[in-house]
Short mmCIF file of C-alpha atoms in Angstrom, two decimals:
data_model
loop_
_atom_site.label_atom_id
_atom_site.label_comp_id
_atom_site.label_asym_id
_atom_site.label_seq_id
_atom_site.Cartn_x
_atom_site.Cartn_y
_atom_site.Cartn_z
CA MET A 1 0.80 24.92 -18.03
CA VAL A 2 -0.32 27.07 -20.96
CA LEU A 3 -3.40 28.99 -19.81
CA MET A 4 -4.08 31.39 -22.66
CA THR A 5 -2.69 32.04 -26.13
CA MET A 6 -3.29 35.14 -28.23
CA ILE A 7 -2.02 36.30 -31.60
CA ALA A 8 -2.21 39.95 -32.68
CA ARG A 9 -0.99 42.30 -35.38
CA VAL A 10 1.79 44.54 -34.04
CA THR A 11 0.98 47.71 -36.04
CA ASP A 12 -2.41 48.26 -34.38
CA GLY A 13 -2.79 45.53 -31.73
CA LEU A 14 -5.67 43.88 -33.61
CA PRO A 15 -6.29 40.40 -32.10
CA LEU A 16 -6.10 37.81 -34.87
CA SER A 17 -6.67 34.57 -32.96
CA ALA A 18 -6.91 33.28 -29.39
CA SER A 19 -7.27 30.15 -27.33
CA VAL A 20 -8.05 29.66 -23.65
CA GLN A 21 -7.44 26.70 -21.34
CA ASP A 22 -10.66 24.65 -21.14
CA ASP A 23 -11.07 24.79 -17.35
CA GLN A 24 -10.64 28.58 -17.42
CA GLN A 25 -13.44 28.87 -19.96
CA GLN A 26 -15.72 26.86 -17.71
CA HIS A 27 -14.84 28.60 -14.46
CA GLY A 28 -13.87 32.06 -15.74
CA VAL A 29 -10.88 32.05 -13.38
CA GLY A 30 -9.36 35.49 -13.93
CA TYR A 31 -9.44 35.01 -17.68
CA THR A 32 -10.90 38.44 -18.43
CA GLU A 33 -8.28 40.26 -16.34
CA TYR A 34 -5.37 38.59 -18.17
CA GLN A 35 -7.04 38.89 -21.55
CA ASN A 36 -7.39 42.64 -20.95
CA GLN A 37 -3.74 42.85 -19.89
CA ALA A 38 -2.74 41.04 -23.09
CA LYS A 39 -4.79 43.44 -25.21
CA MET A 40 -3.19 46.45 -23.49
CA LEU A 41 0.22 44.90 -24.10
CA PHE A 42 -0.61 44.45 -27.79
CA LYS A 43 -1.50 48.16 -28.01
CA LYS A 44 1.87 49.15 -26.51
CA LEU A 45 4.03 46.89 -28.67
CA ASN A 46 5.55 48.21 -31.87
CA ASN A 47 8.27 47.30 -34.35
CA GLN A 48 10.95 48.64 -31.95
CA SER A 49 9.80 46.38 -29.08
CA PHE A 50 11.94 43.44 -28.01
CA SER A 51 11.34 40.53 -30.37
CA ARG A 52 11.10 38.14 -27.38
CA SER A 53 10.25 38.90 -23.79
CA THR A 54 8.76 37.54 -20.59
CA ILE A 55 6.55 39.73 -18.41
CA GLU A 56 5.53 38.75 -14.88
CA THR A 57 1.91 39.27 -13.93
CA GLY A 58 0.83 38.01 -10.51
CA PRO A 59 1.27 34.23 -10.32
CA TYR A 60 1.74 33.97 -14.10
CA ASN A 61 4.09 34.98 -16.89
CA PHE A 62 3.32 36.38 -20.31
CA HIS A 63 5.83 35.20 -22.90
CA TYR A 64 5.72 36.80 -26.31
CA MET A 65 7.60 36.84 -29.57
CA ILE A 66 7.22 39.15 -32.54
CA GLU A 67 7.83 37.88 -36.07
CA ASN A 68 6.81 39.43 -39.41
CA GLY A 69 4.63 42.08 -37.74
CA VAL A 70 2.68 39.54 -35.67
CA CYS A 71 2.90 39.06 -31.89
CA TYR A 72 2.45 35.55 -30.49
CA LEU A 73 1.69 35.62 -26.77
CA VAL A 74 1.13 32.91 -24.18
CA LEU A 75 0.14 33.11 -20.51
CA THR A 76 1.69 30.38 -18.36
CA GLU A 77 2.18 29.48 -14.74
CA LYS A 78 5.48 30.87 -13.41
CA SER A 79 6.83 27.35 -12.99
CA PHE A 80 6.39 26.61 -16.70
CA SER A 81 9.70 26.40 -18.58
CA LYS A 82 10.56 29.56 -20.55
CA ARG A 83 12.36 27.44 -23.11
CA LEU A 84 9.25 25.33 -23.62
CA ALA A 85 7.03 28.44 -23.81
CA PHE A 86 9.16 29.99 -26.55
CA SER A 87 9.39 26.69 -28.38
CA PHE A 88 5.56 26.57 -28.32
CA LEU A 89 5.40 30.15 -29.65
CA GLU A 90 7.86 29.33 -32.44
CA ASP A 91 5.71 26.37 -33.42
CA LEU A 92 2.62 28.61 -33.54
CA GLN A 93 4.49 31.26 -35.51
CA ASN A 94 5.64 28.79 -38.16
CA GLU A 95 2.17 27.32 -38.63
CA PHE A 96 0.29 30.63 -38.47
CA ASN A 97 2.68 32.28 -40.92
CA SER A 98 2.36 29.42 -43.41
CA ARG A 99 -1.46 29.43 -43.19
CA HIS A 100 -2.29 33.12 -42.80
CA GLY A 101 0.90 35.17 -43.15
CA SER A 102 -0.06 36.71 -46.49
CA LYS A 103 -3.50 37.78 -45.19
CA VAL A 104 -2.48 39.41 -41.89
CA ASN A 105 -2.27 42.99 -43.20
CA SER A 106 -5.53 42.81 -45.15
CA VAL A 107 -7.92 41.89 -42.29
CA ASN A 108 -9.84 44.55 -40.36
CA ARG A 109 -12.02 42.46 -38.07
CA PRO A 110 -10.81 41.19 -34.65
CA TYR A 111 -10.23 37.44 -34.45
CA SER A 112 -10.34 36.99 -38.23
CA PHE A 113 -8.35 33.79 -37.86
CA ILE A 114 -10.19 32.33 -34.85
CA GLU A 115 -10.27 28.93 -36.59
CA PHE A 116 -6.52 28.76 -35.85
CA ASP A 117 -7.64 27.91 -32.29
CA THR A 118 -7.93 24.28 -33.46
CA TYR A 119 -4.22 24.19 -34.24
CA ILE A 120 -3.36 26.02 -30.99
CA GLN A 121 -5.28 23.39 -28.99
CA LYS A 122 -3.49 20.52 -30.78
CA ALA A 123 -0.08 22.14 -30.27
CA LYS A 124 -0.86 22.83 -26.61
CA LYS A 125 -1.87 19.20 -26.07
CA SER A 126 1.27 18.02 -27.82
CA TYR A 127 3.48 20.23 -25.63
CA MET A 128 1.67 19.14 -22.47
CA ASP A 129 1.97 15.46 -23.45
CA SER A 130 5.68 15.81 -24.22
CA ARG A 131 6.15 17.65 -20.93
CA ALA A 132 4.35 14.81 -19.11
CA ARG A 133 6.59 12.26 -20.84
CA ARG A 134 9.69 14.24 -19.83
CA ASN A 135 8.42 14.44 -16.25
CA LEU A 136 7.80 10.69 -16.20
CA SER A 137 11.24 10.05 -17.68
CA SER A 138 12.80 12.35 -15.07
CA LEU A 139 10.90 10.55 -12.30
CA ASN A 140 12.10 7.15 -13.58
CA SER A 141 15.67 8.46 -13.71
CA GLU A 142 15.41 9.72 -10.12
CA LEU A 143 13.99 6.36 -9.03
CA GLN A 144 16.90 4.55 -10.68
CA ASP A 145 19.34 6.91 -8.94
CA VAL A 146 17.70 6.16 -5.59
CA GLN A 147 17.88 2.43 -6.29
CA ARG A 148 21.59 2.76 -7.17
CA ILE A 149 22.19 4.71 -3.97
CA MET A 150 20.52 2.00 -1.91
CA VAL A 151 22.60 -0.71 -3.61
CA GLN A 152 25.75 1.30 -3.02
CA ASN A 153 24.83 1.70 0.62
CA ILE A 154 24.39 -2.05 0.99
CA ASP A 155 27.69 -2.64 -0.83
CA ASP A 156 29.35 -0.16 1.51
CA VAL A 157 27.98 -2.01 4.54
CA LEU A 158 28.87 -5.56 3.41
CA PRO A 159 32.68 -5.18 3.40
CA PHE A 160 32.56 -3.90 6.98
CA SER A 161 30.48 -6.82 8.17
CA SER A 162 32.82 -9.42 6.62
CA PRO A 163 35.94 -8.47 8.61
CA LYS A 164 33.84 -8.33 11.76
CA THR A 165 32.66 -11.85 11.06
CA ALA A 166 36.25 -12.94 10.54
CA LEU A 167 37.25 -11.22 13.78
CA ASN A 168 34.41 -12.95 15.60
CA VAL A 169 35.57 -16.33 14.25
CA LYS A 170 39.16 -15.63 15.35
CA ALA A 171 37.92 -14.50 18.76
CA SER A 172 35.87 -17.68 19.10
CA ARG A 173 38.89 -19.81 18.23
CA SER A 174 41.08 -18.07 20.76
CA GLU A 175 38.42 -18.50 23.44
CA LYS A 176 38.25 -22.24 22.66
CA GLN A 177 42.02 -22.52 22.81
CA ASP A 178 42.05 -20.80 26.20
CA ASP A 179 39.59 -23.35 27.53
#
């Protein structure tokens, strides 16, 4: 699950936009600690930093990508797919760059593009919904596999019972003939 998303300028670490998971906002579950870690990370990044990276932090992972002097960062549970996290970041990068790319270097105030949170929330919901659909599809596939296994097991059992039945019939006939 995507817990927090932040976007910052690489040259000075200035936060440009952010979004937090709704239940974290309500409960304040460690949000400040991870937000502070993200801000410190932004301060350490520069143009020579890896363009994509994953950083472990307690039970979570930070995934980030740097494009055109902007760092896109997401905090996820460790079980969340890295591929999906970077796909999410690429989506944000494309949209943010098309909306605000030309203005990034001219802003001086933190969170100048906070209205981008609306898009982040929509993208997050879309990625969570598609993940849920994939999970449901995977579950259905597993169920079908289990059903096929059960049918195969029955098919495996039936041929063995048929010869036994035939043997029983032959045995019955021989008993009757002996009588």
